[in-house]
Coordinates of C-alpha atoms in Angstrom, one line a residue:
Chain C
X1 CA -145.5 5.8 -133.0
X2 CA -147.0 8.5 -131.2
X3 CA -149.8 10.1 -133.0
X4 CA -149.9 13.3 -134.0
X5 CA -151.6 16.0 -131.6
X6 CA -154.4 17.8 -133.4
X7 CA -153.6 21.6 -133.4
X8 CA -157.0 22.2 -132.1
X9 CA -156.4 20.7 -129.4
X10 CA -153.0 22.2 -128.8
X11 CA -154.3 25.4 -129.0
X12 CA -157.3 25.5 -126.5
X13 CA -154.3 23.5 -124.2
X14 CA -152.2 26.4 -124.5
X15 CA -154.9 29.0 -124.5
X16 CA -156.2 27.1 -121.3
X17 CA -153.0 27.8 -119.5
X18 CA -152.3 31.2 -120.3
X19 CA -156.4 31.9 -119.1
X20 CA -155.0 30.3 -115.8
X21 CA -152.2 32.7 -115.8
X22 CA -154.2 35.2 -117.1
X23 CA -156.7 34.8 -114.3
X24 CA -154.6 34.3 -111.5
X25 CA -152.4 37.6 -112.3
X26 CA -155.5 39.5 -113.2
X27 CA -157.3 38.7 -109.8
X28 CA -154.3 39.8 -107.7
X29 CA -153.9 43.1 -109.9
X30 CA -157.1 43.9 -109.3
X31 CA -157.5 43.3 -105.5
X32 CA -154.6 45.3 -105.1
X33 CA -156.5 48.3 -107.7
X34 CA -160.1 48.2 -106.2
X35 CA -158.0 48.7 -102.8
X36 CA -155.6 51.2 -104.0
X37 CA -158.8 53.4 -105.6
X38 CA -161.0 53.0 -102.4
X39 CA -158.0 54.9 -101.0
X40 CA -157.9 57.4 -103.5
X41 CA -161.5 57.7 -103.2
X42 CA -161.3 58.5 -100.2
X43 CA -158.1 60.9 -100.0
X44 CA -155.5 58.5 -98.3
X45 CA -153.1 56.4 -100.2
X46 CA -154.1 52.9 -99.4
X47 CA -151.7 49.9 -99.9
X48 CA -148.4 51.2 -99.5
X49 CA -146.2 48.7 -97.2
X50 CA -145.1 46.1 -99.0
X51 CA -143.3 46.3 -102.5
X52 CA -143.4 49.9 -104.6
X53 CA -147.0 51.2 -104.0
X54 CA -148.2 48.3 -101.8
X55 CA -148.1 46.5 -105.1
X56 CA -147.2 42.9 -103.4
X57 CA -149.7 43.0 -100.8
X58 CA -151.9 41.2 -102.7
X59 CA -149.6 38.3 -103.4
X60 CA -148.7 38.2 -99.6
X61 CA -152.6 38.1 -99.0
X62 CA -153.1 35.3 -100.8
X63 CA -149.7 33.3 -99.3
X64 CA -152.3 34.2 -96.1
X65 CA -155.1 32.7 -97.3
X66 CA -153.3 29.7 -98.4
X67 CA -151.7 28.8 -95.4
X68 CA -155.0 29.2 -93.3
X69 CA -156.9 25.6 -92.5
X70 CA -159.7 24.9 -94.1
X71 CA -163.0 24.7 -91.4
X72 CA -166.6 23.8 -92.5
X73 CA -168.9 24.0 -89.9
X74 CA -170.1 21.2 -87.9
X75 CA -173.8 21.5 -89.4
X76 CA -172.7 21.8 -93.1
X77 CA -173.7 19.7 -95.9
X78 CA -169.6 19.2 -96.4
X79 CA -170.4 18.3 -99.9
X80 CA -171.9 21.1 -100.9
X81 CA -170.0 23.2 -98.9
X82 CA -167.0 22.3 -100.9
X83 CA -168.5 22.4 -104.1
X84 CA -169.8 25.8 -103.7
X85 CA -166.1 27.7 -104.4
X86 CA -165.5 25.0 -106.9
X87 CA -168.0 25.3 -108.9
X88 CA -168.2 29.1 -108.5
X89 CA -164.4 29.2 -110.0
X90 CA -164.5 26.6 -112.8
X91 CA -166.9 27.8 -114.8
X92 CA -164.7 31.6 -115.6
X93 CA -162.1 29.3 -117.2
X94 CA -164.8 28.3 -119.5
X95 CA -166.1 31.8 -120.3
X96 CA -162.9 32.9 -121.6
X97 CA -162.5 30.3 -124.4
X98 CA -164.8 32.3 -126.5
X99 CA -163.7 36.2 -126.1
X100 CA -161.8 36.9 -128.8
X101 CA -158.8 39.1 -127.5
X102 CA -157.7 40.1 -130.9
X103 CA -158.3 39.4 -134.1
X104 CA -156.4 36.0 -134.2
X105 CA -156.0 35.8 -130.5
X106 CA -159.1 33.0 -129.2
X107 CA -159.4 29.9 -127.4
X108 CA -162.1 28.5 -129.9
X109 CA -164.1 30.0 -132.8
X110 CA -167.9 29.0 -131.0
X111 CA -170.6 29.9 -133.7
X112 CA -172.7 30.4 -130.4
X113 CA -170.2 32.0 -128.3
X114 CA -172.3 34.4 -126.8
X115 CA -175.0 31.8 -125.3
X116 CA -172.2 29.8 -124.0
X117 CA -171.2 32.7 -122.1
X118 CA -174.6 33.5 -120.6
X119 CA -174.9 29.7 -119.7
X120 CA -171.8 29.4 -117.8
X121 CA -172.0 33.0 -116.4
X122 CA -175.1 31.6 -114.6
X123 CA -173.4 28.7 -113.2
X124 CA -171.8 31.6 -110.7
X125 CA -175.1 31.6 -109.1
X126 CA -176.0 27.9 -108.6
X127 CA -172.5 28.1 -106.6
X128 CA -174.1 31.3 -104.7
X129 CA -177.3 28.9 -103.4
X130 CA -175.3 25.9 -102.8
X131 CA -172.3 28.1 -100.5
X132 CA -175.8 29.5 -99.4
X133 CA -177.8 26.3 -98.4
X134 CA -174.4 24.1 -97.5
X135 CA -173.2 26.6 -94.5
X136 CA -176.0 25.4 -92.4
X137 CA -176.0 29.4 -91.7
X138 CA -179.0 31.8 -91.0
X139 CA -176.6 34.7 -93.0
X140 CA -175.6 33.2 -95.8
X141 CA -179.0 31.3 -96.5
X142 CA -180.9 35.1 -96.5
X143 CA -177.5 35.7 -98.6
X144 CA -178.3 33.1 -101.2
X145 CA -182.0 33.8 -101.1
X146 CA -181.5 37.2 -102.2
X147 CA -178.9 36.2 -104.9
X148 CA -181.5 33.9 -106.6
X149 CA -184.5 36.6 -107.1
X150 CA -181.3 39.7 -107.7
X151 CA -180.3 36.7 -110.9
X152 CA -184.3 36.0 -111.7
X153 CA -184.4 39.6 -112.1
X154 CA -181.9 40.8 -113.7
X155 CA -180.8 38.0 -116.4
X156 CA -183.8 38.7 -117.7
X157 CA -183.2 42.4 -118.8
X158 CA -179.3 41.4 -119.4
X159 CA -180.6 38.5 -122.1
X160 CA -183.2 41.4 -123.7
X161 CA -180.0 43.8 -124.7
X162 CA -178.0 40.8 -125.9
X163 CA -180.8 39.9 -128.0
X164 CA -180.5 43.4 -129.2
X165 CA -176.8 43.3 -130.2
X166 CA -177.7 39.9 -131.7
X167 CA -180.7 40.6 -133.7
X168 CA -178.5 43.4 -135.3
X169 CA -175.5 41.9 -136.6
X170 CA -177.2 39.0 -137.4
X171 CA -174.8 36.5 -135.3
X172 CA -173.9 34.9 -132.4
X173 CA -170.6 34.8 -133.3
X174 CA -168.0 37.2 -131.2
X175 CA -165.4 37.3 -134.1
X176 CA -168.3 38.4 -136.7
X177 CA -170.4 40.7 -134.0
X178 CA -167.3 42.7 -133.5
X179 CA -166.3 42.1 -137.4
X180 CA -169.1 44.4 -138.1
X181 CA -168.3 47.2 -136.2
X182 CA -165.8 49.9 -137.5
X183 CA -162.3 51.3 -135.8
X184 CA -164.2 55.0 -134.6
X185 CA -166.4 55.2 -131.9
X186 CA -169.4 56.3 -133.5
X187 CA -169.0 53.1 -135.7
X188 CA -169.2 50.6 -132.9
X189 CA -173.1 49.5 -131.3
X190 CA -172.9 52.2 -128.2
X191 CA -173.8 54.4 -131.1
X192 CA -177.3 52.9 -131.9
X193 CA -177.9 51.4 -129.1
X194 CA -176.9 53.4 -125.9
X195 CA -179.6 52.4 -123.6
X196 CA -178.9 49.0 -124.3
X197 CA -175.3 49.6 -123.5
X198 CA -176.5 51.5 -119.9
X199 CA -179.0 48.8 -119.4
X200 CA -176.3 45.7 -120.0
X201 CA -173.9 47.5 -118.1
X202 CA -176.1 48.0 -114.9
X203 CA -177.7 44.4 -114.9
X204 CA -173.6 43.0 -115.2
X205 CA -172.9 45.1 -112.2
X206 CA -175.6 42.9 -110.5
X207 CA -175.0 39.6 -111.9
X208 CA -171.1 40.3 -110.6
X209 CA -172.9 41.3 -107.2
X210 CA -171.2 44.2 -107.7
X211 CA -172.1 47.4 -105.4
X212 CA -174.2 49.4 -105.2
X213 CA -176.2 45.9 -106.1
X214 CA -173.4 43.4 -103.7
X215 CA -176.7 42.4 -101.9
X216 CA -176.0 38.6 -101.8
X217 CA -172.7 39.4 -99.3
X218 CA -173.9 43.0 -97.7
X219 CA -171.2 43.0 -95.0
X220 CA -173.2 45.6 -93.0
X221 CA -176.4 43.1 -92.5
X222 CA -175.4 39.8 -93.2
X223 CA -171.7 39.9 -92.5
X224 CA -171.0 38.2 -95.4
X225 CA -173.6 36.6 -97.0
X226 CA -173.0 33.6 -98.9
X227 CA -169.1 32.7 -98.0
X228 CA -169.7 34.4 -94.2
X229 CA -168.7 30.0 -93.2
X230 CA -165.5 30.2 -95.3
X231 CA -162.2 30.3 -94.8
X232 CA -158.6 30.5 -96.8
X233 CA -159.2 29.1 -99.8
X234 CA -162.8 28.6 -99.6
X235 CA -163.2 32.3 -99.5
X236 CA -160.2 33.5 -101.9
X237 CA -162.0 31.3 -104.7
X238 CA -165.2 32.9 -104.2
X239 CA -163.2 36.2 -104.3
X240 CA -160.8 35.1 -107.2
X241 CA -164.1 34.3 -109.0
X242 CA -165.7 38.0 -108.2
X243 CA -163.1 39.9 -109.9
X244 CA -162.7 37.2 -112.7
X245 CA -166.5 37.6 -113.5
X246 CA -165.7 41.1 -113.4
X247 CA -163.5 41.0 -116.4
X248 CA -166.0 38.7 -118.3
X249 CA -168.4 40.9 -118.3
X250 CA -166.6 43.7 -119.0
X251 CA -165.2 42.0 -122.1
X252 CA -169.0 41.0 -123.2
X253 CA -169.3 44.6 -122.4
X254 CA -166.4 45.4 -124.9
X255 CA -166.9 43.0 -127.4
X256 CA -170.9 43.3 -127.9
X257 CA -171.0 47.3 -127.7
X258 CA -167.5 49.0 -127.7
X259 CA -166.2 47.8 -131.0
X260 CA -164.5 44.8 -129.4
X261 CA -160.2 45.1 -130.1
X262 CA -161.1 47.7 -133.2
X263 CA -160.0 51.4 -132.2
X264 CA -158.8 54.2 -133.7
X265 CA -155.3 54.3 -135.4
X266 CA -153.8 50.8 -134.5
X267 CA -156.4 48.1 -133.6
X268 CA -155.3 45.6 -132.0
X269 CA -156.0 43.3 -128.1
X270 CA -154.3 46.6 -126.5
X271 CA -157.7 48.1 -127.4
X272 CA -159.6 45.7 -126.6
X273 CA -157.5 45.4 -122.8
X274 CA -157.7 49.3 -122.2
X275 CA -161.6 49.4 -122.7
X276 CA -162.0 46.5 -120.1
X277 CA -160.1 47.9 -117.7
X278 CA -161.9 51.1 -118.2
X279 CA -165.0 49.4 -117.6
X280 CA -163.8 47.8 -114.5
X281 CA -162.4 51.1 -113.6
X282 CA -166.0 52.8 -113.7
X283 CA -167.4 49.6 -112.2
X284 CA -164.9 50.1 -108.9
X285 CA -165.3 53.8 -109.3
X286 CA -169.6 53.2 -108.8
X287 CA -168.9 51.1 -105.8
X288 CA -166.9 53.5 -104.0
X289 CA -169.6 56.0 -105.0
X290 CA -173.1 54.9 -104.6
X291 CA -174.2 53.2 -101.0
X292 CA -176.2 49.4 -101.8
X293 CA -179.6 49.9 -102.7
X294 CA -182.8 47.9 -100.7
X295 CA -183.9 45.2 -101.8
X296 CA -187.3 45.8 -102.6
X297 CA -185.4 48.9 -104.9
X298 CA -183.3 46.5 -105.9
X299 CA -186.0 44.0 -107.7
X300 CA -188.1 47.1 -108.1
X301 CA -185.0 48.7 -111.1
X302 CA -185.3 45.7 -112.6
X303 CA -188.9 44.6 -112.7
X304 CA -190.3 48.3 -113.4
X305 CA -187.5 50.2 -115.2
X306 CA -184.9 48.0 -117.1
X307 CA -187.2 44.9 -118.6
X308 CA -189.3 47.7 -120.1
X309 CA -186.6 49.8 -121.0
X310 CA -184.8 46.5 -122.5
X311 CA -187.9 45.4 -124.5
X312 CA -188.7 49.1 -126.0
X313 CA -184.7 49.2 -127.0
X314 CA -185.1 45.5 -128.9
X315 CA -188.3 47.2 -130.5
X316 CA -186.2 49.9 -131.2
X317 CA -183.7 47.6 -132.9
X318 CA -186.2 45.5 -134.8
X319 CA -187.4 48.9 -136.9
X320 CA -183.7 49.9 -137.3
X321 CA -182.7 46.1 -138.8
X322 CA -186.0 46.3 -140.4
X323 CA -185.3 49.8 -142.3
Chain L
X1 CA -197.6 59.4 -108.8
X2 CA -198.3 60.1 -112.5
X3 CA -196.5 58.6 -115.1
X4 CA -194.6 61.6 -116.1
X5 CA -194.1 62.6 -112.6
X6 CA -192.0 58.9 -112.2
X7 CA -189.8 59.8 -115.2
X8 CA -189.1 63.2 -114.3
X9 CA -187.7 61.2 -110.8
X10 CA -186.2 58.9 -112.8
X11 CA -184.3 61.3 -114.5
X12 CA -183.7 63.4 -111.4
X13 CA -182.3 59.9 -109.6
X14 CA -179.8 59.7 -112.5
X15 CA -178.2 63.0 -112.5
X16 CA -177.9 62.6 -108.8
X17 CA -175.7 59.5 -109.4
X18 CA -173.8 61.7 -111.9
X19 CA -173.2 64.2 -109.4
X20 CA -172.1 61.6 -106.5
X21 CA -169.7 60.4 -109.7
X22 CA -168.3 63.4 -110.0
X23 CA -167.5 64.4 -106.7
X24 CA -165.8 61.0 -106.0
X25 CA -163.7 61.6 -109.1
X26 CA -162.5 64.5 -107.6
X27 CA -161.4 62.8 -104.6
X28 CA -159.5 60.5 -106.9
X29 CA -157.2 63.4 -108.1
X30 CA -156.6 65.3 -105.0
X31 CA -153.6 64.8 -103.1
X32 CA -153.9 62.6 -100.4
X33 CA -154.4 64.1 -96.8
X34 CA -153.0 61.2 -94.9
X35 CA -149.0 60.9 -94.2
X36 CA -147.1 57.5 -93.8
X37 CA -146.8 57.1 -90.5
X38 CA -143.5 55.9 -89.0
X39 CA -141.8 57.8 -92.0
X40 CA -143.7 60.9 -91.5
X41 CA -145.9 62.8 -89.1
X42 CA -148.3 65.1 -88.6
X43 CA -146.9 68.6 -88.1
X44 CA -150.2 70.0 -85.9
X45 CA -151.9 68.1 -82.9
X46 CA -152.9 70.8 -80.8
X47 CA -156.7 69.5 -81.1
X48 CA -155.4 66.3 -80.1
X49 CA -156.8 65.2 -76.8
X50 CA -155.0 62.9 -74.9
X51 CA -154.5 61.7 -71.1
X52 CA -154.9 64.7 -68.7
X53 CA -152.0 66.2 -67.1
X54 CA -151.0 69.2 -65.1
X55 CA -150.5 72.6 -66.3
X56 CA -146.6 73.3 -65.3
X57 CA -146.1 76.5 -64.1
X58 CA -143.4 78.4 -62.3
X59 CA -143.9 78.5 -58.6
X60 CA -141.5 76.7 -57.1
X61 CA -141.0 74.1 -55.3
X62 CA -144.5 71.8 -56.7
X63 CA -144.7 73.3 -59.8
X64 CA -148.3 73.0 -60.7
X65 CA -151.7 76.0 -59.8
X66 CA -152.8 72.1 -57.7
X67 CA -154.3 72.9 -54.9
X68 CA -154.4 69.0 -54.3
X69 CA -158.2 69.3 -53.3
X70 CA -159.0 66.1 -54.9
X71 CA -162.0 67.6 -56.2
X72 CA -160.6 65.4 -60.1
X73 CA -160.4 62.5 -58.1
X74 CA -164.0 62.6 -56.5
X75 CA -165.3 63.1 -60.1
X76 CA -163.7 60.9 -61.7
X77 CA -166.0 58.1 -63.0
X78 CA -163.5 55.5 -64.0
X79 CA -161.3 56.6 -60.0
X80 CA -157.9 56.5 -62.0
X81 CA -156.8 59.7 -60.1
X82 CA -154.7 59.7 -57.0
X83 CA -153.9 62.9 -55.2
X84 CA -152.1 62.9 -51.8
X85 CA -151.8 66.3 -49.7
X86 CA -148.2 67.2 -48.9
X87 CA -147.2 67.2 -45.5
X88 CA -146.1 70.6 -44.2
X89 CA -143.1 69.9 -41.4
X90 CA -145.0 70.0 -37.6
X91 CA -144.2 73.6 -36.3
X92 CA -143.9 73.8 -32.6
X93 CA -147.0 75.1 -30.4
X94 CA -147.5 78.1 -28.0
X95 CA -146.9 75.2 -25.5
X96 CA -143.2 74.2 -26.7
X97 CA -144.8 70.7 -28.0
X98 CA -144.7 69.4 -31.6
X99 CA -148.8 70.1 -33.6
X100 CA -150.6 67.7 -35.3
X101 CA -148.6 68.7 -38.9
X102 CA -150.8 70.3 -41.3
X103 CA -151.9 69.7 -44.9
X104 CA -150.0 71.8 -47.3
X105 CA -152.0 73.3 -50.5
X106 CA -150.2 71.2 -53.0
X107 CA -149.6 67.7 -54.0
X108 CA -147.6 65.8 -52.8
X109 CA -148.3 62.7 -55.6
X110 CA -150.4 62.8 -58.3
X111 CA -150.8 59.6 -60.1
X112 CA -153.2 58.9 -63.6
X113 CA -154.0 55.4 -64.4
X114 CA -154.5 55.8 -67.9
X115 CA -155.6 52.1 -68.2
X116 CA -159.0 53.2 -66.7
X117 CA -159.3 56.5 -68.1
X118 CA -162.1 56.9 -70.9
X119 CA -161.4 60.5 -71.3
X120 CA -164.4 61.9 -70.1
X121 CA -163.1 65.1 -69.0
X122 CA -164.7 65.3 -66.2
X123 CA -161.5 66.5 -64.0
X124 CA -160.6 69.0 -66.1
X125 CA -163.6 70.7 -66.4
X126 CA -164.2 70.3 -62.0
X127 CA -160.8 71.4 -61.6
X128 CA -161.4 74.8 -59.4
X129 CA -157.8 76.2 -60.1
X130 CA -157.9 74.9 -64.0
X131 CA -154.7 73.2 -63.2
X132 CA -155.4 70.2 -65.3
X133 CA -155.4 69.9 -69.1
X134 CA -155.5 67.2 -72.4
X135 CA -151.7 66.4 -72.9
X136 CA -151.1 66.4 -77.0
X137 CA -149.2 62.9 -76.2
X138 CA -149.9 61.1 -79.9
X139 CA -147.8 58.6 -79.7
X140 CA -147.9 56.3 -76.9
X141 CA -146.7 52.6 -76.6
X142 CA -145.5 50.4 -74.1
X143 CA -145.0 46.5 -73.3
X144 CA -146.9 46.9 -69.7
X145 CA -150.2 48.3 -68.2
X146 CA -147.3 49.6 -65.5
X147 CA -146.4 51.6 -68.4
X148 CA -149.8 53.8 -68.5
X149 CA -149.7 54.6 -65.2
X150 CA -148.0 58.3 -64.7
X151 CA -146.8 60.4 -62.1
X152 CA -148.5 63.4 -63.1
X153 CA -146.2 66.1 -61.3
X154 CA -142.8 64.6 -62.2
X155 CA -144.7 64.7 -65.6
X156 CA -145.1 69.0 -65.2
X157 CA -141.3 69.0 -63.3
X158 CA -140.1 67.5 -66.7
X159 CA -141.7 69.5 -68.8
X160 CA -140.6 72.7 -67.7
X161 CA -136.9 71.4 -67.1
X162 CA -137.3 70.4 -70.9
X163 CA -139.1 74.2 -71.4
X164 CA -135.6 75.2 -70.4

């Protein structure tokens, strides 16, 4: 007799395939978007060619990418080397389990959601240094230098406004965090805490190496940092796992501050999917804007305005729990 | 700096983002001044400069002001300009014998090797007569270099039998 399949099981099975889905959709939507904007950004109409609105370019990009061979350099650790995309790509599976999407609609009901999150999120980097160190490559080395001291400096602040959200509702849980928070937008934690929401939504741009902070890849001095050795897939991973961090981050984002999938009049994950892509919207809308900052401005936002600005916001939450 | 003054900055640096914000949301919403190529073109190129060529005009039978001095093709840093002196016929002498034949004041062949040409200019502005000028020629392709290289004055002959 075959034994019964626990539905616990079943479900983060399920869940794990639609993520995939998910994920894989999501990434080429939003490669073809970011390019599609920087056109409009810039007055021209970007992707146009192939499908209605250039809308299949993506998908044709990534057939590319595919179909390329695979070439580590002759100096490479080829362990490592390899590793590097893996291991930069795995861990966003993971991140999604706990995101609530709706009220019913979850991988897994984590009491500690919100640290598994900022464990795994960190992962991205380790993949960073190893890509770095495995090229054998003068660029991506300076490339993976600079992403460890951009992820020393700004997880720090990123882990002070969590606390924030944290130490308010009293939870670590995602369901209960956004539980708490009401349908309007004066009822949901942007309200009381708006310079934690500017400061958590600055240091995400830089843990995604997003610009204005994409100093770990700077195409203009380092050609491309990190994954300047990698080809096809090597690089489409990394890339696939840029814009999927992207949408994490945006749904912490979402979930800790914006009120999660309440909103007004029907709450629901249509919400919750329109204020993430909003976020990602402004995110794509700042890169097109601002030009990449120096690195000594770089660690100098972080060390000298958003760690102080962090800790006087969780003071600032510890007398509003406290009253 | 003082304390406040770094703040004040701080806040300064801010509203500067919010203005570069702004005027790259404009540019989102404004219609787009590109066109799709092959479907569509551009309506005005008159700024466009392109290869040199000669400034047809109507005296007959060379067509161009050329005065075939080869002053463009002494200039010309990149020596993609050709220019051969007609031949006139030889007239006959005061002593009943053929003359050496003289060199006539136009062109007899005119050839641009576009290939070589950077565009400099530096023909059209040494041109004495001003019989040279940047064609508005956008759209060029071909499958050989052989293709870039032009006979300038069958170039102006076809232009003005196209003018007509």
């Amino acid at each position: 007799m075959i034994p019964t399949i626990p539905m616990e099981m079943l479900r983060i099975i399920i869940f794990t395939v639609a993520i995939i889905l998910f994920v894989s959709v999501n990434a080429l939507l939003l490669v073809w978007l970011e390019r599609k904007l920087a056109g409009h950004f810039q007055v021209r109409p970007g992707p146009f060619e192939v499908g209605p609105h250039g809308l299949l370019q993506t998908v044709c990009d990534g057939l590319k990418l595919m179909g390329k061979q695979l070439v580590a350099p002759a100096g490479a650790d080829k362990r490592l080397f390899w590793a590097a995309p893996i291991l930069a790509f795995a861990p966003a599976f993971l991140c999604f389990l706990p995101i609530p999407f709706g009220p019913h609609l979850l991988g897994m009901d984590f009491e500690t959601g919100v640290i598994l999150i900022l464990a795994f999120t960190s992962l991205g980097v380790l993949a960073t240094i190893l890509a770095g160190w495995g090229s054998n490559n003068k660029f991506s080395l300076l490339g993976a230098s600079r992403a460890v001291s951009q992820a020393v400096a700004y997880e720090v602040p990123l882990l002070i406004t969590v606390l924030g959200v944290v130490m308010y509702s009293g939870s670590l849980d995602f369901t209960s965090i956004i539980g708490q928070q009401g349908s309007w937008p004066w009822q949901w934690n942007v309200m009381l805490q708006p310079l934690g929401f500017l400061i958590f939504f600055v240091c995400s741009l830089a843990e995604c190496n997003r610009a204005p902070f994409d100093l770990p890849e700077a195409e203009s001095e380092l050609t491309a940092g990190f994954h300047t050795e990698y080809s096809g897939m090597g690089f489409g991973l990394f890339f696939f796992a840029e814009y999927t961090n992207m949408v994490i981050t945006s749904s912490m984002c979402t979930a800790l501050f914006l009120g999660g999938w309440h909103g007004p009049f029907f709450s629901g994950w249509w919400w919750f999917a329109s204020k993430v892509y909003f976020l990602i919207f402004v995110m794509m809308w700042m890169r097109w804007t601002f030009p990449r900052v120096r690195f000594d401005q770089l660690l100098n936002l972080s060390w000298k305005w958003l760690i102080p600005l962090a800790l006087i916001n969780l003071f600032y939450v510890a007398v509003l729990v406290k009253l | 700096m003082t304390f406040f003054e770094e703040i004040r900055q701080a806040f300064k640096g801010i509203y500067s983002l919010l203005v570069g914000l702004n005027i790259t949301g404009k540019a989102l919403v404004t219609k787009v001044e590109t066109v799709h190529y092959p479907r569509q073109t551009v309506d005005n190129i008159d700024t466009y400069h392109g290869h040199i060529e000669l400034i047809p005009t109507d005296t007959t039978p060379h067509f161009t002001k050329c005065i075939a001095c080869g002053t463009c093709a002494h200039n010309c840093p990149a020596q993609c300009i050709t220019v051969t002196k007609a031949e006139l016929p030889p007239e006959i002498g005061e002593d009943g014998k053929p003359q050496k034949p003289k060199k006539a004041k136009y062109p007899e062949l005119f050839k641009l090797d576009y290939n070589h040409c950077s565009l400099c200019g530096q023909c059209v502005e040494n041109c004495p007569v001003s019989a040279l000028r940047f064609s508005t020629d956008v759209y060029l392709a071909g499958f050989s270099r052989e293709d870039f290289e032009y006979d300038l004055l069958a170039r102006a002959k076809q232009n003005i039998e196209d003018k007509e």
